[in-house]
PDB file of C-alpha atoms in Angstrom:
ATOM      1  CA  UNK A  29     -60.386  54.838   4.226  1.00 70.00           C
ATOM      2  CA  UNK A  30     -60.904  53.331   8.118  1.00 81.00           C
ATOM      3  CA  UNK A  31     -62.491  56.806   8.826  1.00 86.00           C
ATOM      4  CA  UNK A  32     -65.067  56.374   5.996  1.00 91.00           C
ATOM      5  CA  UNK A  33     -65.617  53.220   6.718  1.00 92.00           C
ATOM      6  CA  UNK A  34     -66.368  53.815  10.430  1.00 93.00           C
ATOM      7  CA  UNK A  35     -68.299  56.838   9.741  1.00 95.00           C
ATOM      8  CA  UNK A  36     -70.468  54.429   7.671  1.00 95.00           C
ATOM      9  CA  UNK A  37     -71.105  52.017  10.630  1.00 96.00           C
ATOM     10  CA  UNK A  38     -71.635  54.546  13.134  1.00 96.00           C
ATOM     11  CA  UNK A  39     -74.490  56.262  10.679  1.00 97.00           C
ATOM     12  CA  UNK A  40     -75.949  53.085   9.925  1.00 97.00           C
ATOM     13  CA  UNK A  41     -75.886  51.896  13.466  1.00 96.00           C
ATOM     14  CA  UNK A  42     -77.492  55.466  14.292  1.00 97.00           C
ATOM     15  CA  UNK A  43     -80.549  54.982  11.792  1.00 97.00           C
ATOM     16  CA  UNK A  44     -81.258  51.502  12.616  1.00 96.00           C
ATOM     17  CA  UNK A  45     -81.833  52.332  16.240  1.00 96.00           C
ATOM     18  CA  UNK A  46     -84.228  55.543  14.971  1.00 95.00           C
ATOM     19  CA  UNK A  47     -86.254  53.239  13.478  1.00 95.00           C
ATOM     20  CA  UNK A  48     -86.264  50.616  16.080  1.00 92.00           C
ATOM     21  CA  UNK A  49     -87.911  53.338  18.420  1.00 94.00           C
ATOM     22  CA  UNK A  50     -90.033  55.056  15.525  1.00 93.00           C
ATOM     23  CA  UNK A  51     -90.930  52.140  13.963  1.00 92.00           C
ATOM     24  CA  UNK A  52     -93.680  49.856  15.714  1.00 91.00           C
ATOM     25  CA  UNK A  53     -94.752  47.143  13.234  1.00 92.00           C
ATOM     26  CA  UNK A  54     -91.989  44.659  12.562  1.00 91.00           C
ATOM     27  CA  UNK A  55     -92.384  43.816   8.932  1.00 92.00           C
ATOM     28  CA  UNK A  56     -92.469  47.441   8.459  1.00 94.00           C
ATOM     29  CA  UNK A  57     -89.265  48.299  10.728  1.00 95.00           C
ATOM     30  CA  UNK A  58     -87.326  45.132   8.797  1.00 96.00           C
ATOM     31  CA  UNK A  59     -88.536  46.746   5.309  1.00 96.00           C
ATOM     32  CA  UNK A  60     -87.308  49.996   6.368  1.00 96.00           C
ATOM     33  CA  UNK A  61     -83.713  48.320   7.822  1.00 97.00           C
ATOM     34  CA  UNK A  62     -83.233  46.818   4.715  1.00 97.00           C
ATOM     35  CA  UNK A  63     -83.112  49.448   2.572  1.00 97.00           C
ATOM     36  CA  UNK A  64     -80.897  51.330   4.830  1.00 97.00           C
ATOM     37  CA  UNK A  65     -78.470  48.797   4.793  1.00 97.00           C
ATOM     38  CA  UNK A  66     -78.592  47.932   1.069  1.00 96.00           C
ATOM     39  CA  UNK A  67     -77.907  51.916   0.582  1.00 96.00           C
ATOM     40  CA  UNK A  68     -75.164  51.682   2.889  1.00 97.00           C
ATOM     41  CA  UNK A  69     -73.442  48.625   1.440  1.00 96.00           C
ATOM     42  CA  UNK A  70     -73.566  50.269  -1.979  1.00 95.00           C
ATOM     43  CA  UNK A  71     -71.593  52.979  -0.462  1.00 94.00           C
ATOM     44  CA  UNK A  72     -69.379  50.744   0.977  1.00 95.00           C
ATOM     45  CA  UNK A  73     -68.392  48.592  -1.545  1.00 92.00           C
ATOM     46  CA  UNK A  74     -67.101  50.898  -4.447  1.00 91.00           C
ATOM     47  CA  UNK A  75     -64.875  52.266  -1.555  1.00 89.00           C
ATOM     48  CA  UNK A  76     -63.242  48.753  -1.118  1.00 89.00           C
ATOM     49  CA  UNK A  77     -62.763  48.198  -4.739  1.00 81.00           C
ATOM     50  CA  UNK A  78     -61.317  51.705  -5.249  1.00 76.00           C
ATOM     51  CA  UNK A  79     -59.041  51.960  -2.724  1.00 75.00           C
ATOM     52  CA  UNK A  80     -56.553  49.217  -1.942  1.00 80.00           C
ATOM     53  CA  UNK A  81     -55.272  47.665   1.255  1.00 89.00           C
ATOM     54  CA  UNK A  82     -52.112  48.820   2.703  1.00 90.00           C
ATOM     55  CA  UNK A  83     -51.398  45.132   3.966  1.00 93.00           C
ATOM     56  CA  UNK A  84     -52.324  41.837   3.758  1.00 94.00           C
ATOM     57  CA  UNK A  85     -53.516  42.138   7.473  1.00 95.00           C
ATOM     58  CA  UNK A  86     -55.493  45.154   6.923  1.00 94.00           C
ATOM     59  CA  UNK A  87     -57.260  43.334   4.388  1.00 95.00           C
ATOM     60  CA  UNK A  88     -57.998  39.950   6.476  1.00 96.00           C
ATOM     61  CA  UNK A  89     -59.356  42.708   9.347  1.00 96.00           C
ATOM     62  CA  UNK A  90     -61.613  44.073   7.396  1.00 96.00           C
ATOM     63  CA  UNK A  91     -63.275  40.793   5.832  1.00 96.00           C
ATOM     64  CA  UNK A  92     -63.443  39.075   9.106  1.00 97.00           C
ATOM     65  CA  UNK A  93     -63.890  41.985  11.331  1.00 96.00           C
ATOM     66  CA  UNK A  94     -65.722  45.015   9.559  1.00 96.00           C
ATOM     67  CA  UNK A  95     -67.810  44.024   6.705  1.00 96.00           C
ATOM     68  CA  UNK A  96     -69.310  41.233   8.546  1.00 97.00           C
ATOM     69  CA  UNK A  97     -71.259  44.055  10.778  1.00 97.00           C
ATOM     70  CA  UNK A  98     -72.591  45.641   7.508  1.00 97.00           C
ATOM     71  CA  UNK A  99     -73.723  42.325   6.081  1.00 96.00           C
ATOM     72  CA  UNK A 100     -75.036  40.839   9.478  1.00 97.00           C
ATOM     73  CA  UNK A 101     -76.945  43.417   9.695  1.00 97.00           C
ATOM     74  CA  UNK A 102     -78.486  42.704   6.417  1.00 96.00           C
ATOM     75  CA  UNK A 103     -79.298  39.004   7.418  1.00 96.00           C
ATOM     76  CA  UNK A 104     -80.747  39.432  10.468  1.00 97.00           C
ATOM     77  CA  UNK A 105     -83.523  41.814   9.333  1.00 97.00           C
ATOM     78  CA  UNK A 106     -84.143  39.746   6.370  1.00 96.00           C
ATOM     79  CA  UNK A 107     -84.680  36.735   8.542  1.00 96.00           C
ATOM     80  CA  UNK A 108     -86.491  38.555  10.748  1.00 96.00           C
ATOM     81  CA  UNK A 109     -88.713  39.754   8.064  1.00 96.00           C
ATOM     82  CA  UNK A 110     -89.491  36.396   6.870  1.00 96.00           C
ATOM     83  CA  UNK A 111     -89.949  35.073  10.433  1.00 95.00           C
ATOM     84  CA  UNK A 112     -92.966  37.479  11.097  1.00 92.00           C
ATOM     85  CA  UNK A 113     -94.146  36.887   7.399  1.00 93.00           C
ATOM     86  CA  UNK A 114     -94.880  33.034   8.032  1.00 94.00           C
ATOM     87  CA  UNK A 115     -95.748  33.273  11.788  1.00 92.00           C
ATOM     88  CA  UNK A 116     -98.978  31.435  12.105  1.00 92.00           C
ATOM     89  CA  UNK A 117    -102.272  32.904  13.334  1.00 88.00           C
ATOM     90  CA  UNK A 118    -102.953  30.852  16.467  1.00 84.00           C
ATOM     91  CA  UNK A 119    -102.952  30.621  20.762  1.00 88.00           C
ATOM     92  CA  UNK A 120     -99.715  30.694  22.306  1.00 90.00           C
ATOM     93  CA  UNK A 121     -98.968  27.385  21.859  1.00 92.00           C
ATOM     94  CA  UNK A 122     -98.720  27.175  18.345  1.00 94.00           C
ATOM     95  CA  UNK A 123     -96.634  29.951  18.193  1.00 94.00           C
ATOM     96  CA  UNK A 124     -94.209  28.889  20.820  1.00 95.00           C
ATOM     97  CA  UNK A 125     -93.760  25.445  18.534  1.00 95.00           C
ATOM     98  CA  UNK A 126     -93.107  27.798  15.397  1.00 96.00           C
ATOM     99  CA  UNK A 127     -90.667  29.886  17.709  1.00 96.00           C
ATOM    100  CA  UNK A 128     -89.390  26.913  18.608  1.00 96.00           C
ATOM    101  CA  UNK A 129     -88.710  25.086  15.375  1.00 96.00           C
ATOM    102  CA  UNK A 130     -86.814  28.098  14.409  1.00 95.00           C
ATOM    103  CA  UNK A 131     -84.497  27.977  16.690  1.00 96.00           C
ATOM    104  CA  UNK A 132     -83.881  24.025  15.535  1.00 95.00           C
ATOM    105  CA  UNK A 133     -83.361  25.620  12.417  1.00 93.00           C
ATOM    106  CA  UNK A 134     -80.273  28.000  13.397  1.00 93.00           C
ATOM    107  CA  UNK A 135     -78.909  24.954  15.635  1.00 92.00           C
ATOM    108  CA  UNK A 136     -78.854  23.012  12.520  1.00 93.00           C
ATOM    109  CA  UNK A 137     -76.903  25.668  11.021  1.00 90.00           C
ATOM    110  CA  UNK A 138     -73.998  25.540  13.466  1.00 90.00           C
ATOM    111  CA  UNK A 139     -73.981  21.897  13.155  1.00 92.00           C
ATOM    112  CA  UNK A 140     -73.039  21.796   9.811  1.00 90.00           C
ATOM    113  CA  UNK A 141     -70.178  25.034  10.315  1.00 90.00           C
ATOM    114  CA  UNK A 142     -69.361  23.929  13.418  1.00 93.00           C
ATOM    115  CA  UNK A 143     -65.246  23.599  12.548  1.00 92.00           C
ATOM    116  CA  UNK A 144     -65.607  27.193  11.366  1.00 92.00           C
ATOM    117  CA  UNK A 145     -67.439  28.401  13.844  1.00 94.00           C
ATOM    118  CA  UNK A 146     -65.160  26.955  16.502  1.00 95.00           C
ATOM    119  CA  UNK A 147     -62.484  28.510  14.783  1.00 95.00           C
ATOM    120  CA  UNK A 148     -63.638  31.924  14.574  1.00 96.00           C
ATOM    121  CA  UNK A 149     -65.359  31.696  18.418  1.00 95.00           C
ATOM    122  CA  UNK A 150     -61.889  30.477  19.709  1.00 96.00           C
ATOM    123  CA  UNK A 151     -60.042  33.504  18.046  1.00 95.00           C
ATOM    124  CA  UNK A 152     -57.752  31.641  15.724  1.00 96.00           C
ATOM    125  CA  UNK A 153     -55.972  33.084  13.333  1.00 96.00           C
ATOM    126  CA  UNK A 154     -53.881  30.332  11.665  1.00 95.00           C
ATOM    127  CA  UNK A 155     -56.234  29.602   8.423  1.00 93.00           C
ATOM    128  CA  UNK A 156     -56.879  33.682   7.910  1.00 95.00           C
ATOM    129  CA  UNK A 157     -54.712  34.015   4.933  1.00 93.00           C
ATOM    130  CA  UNK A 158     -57.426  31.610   2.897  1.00 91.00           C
ATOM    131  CA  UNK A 159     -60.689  32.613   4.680  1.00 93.00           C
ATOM    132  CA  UNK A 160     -60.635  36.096   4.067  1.00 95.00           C
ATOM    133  CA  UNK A 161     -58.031  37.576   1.780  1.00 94.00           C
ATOM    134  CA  UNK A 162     -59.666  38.073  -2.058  1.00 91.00           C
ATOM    135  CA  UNK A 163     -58.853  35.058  -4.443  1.00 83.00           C
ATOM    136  CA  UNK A 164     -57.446  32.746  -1.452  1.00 78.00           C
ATOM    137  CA  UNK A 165     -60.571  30.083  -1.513  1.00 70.00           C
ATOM    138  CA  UNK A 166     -59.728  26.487  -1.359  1.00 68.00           C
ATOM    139  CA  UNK A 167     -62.108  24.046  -2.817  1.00 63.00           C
ATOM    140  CA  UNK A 168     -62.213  21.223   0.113  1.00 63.00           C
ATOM    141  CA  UNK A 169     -63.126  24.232   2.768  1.00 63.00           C
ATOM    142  CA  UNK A 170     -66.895  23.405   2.297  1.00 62.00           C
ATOM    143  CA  UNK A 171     -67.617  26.205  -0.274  1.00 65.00           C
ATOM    144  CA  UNK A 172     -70.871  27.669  -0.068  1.00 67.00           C
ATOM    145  CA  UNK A 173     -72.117  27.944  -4.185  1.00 62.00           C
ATOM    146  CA  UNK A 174     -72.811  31.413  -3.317  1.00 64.00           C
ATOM    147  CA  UNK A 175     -69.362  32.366  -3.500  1.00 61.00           C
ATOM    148  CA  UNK A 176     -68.692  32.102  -7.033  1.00 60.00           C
ATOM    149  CA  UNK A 177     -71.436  34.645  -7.577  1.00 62.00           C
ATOM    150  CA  UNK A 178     -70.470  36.712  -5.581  1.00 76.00           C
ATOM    151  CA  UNK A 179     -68.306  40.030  -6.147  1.00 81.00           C
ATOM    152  CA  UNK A 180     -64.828  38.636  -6.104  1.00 80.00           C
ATOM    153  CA  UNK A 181     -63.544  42.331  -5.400  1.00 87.00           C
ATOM    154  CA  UNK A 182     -65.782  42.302  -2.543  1.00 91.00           C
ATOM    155  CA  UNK A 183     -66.053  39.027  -0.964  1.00 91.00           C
ATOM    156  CA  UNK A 184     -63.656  36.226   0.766  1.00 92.00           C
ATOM    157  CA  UNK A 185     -64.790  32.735   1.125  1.00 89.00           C
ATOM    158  CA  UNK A 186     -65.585  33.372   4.649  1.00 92.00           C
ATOM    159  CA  UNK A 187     -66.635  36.811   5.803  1.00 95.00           C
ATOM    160  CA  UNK A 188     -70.193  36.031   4.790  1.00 93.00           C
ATOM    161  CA  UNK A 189     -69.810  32.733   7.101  1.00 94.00           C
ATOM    162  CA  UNK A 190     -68.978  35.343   9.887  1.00 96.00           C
ATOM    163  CA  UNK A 191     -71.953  37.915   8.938  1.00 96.00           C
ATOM    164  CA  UNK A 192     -73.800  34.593   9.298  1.00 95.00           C
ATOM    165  CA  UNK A 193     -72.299  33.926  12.576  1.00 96.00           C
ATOM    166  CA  UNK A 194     -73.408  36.955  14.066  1.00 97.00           C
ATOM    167  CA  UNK A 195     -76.650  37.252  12.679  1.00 97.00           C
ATOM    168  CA  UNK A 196     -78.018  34.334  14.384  1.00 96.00           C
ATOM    169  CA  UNK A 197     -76.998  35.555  17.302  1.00 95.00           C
ATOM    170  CA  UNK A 198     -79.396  37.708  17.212  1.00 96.00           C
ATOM    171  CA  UNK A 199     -82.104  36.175  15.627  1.00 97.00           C
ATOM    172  CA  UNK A 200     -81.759  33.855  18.381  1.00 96.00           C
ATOM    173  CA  UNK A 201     -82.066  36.592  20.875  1.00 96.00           C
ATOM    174  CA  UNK A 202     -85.199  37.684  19.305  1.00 96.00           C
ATOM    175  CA  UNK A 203     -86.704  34.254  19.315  1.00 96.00           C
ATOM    176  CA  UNK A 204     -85.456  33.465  23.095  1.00 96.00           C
ATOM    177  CA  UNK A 205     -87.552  36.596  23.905  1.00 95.00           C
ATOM    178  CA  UNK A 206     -90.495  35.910  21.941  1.00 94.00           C
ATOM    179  CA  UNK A 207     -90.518  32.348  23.759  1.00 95.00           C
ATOM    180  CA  UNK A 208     -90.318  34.682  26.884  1.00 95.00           C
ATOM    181  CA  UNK A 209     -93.557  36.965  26.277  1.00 92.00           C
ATOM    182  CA  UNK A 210     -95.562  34.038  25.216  1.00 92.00           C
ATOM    183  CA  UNK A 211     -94.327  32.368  28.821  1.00 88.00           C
ATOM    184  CA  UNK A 212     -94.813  35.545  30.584  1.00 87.00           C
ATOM    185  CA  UNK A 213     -98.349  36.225  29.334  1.00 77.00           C
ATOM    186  CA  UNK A 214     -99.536  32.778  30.116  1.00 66.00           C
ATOM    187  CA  UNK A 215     -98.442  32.829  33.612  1.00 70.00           C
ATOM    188  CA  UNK A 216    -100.452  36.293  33.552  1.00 65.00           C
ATOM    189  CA  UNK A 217    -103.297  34.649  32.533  1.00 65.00           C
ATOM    190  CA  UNK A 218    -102.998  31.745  34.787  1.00 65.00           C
ATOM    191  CA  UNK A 219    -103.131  34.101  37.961  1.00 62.00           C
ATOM    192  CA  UNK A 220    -105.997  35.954  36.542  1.00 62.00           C
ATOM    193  CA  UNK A 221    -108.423  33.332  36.427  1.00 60.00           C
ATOM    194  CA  UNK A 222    -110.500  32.566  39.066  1.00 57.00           C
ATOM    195  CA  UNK A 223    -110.134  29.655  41.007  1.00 58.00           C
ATOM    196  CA  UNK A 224    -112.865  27.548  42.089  1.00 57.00           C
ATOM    197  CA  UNK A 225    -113.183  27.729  45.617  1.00 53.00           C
ATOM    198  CA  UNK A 226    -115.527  24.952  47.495  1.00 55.00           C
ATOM    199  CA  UNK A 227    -117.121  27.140  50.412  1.00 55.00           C
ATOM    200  CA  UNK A 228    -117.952  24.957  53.683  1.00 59.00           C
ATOM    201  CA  UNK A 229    -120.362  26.279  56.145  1.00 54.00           C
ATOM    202  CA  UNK A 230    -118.301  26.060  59.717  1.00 58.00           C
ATOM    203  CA  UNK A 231    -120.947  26.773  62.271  1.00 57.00           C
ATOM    204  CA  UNK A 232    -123.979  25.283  63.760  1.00 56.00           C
ATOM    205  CA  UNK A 233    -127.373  24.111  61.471  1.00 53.00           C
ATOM    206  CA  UNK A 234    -129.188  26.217  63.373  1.00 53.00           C
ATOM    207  CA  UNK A 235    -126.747  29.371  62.481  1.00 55.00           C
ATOM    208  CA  UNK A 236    -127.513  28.313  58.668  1.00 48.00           C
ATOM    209  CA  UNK A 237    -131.043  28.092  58.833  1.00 54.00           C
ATOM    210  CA  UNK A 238    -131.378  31.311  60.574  1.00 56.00           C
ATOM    211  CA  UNK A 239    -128.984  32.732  57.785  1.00 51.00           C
ATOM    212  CA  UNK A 240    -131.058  31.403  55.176  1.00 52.00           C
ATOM    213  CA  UNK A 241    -134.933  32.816  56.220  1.00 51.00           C
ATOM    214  CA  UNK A 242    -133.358  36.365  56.735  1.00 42.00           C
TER     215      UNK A 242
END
């Protein structure tokens, strides 16, 4: 089942990097991402609720460590998609306060996870058995309602905290660089302009009155 499952990643990883070099627009590259991924997942899932893992630890690895690349992947794209759909028609400086207030956004995000997300940053292990084995949620862990929609066959109470985790990584990325251009292209504007230089005449009147007959 790993060799699936890795053969999965590695062809989704493949395609999303064709179309981030084929693919110019950015609503249209997202579009096209998410559909890959959606295929993909719907590959991957029936696999997981098929097959059955040989060990408790197996199972934890692939909740906090595999699926959450699938389903990051789905996040970030989406995001990003909605990102370019609201960006606001403006100068540079309205779109560095959009850019900006995004960024609040995803800060406010690890505010409110931050025990989790110092747990799963630090490498801990000790609360595994309930964040991502199937059927293991406890109530006072700060449930997301999403959960009890979700596939139970195919989702912990955590690995889509994790997905989460590393999908704002990125988008973060993306928005640090966008923040970037806009700097870049204003300090290429700056030095473009010219300045306004005062000229003084240095030499004699009589130099300047001869200048100005001729």
């Amino acid at each position: 089942m790993n060799t699936r499952i890795n053969k999965l990643l590695t062809d989704l990883n493949e395609q999303l990097n064709f179309i981030n070099l084929e693919i110019d627009n950015q609503s249209i590259r997202c579009e096209s991402a998410i559909d890959i991924i959606l295929k993909t997942i719907q590959i991957l899932k029936p696999l997981i609720n098929k097959n059955s893992f040989k060990s408790e630890t197996e199972e934890i690895q692939f909740f906090k460590e595999i699926k959450p690349q699938f389903t990051s992947k789905l996040i970030y794209y989406n995001v990003l998609f909605k990102i370019e759909m609201k960006k606001p028609n403006g100068g540079n400086r309205i779109l560095k306060k959009y850019y900006n207030n995004e960024l609040i956004k995803l800060k406010a995000f690890f505010d409110n996870e931050l025990e989790f997300y110092k747990y799963y940053r630090s490498g801990s292990i000790y609360l595994d058995y309930k964040y991502f084995l199937r059927g293991k949620f406890d109530i006072k862990m700060s449930l997301d309602s999403y959960y009890f929609e979700t596939d139970r066959n195919f989702s912990t109470s955590h690995d889509f905290k994790v997905a989460k985790i590393l999908a704002n990584d990125l988008i973060q990325l993306y928005l640090e660089n966008q923040l970037l251009m806009i700097d870049n292209k204003d300090t290429s504007e700056k030095s473009q302009r010219k300045p306004n230089i005062k000229m003084t005449w240095t030499g004699s009147k009589v130099a300047l009155t001869e200048l100005l007959y001729a």
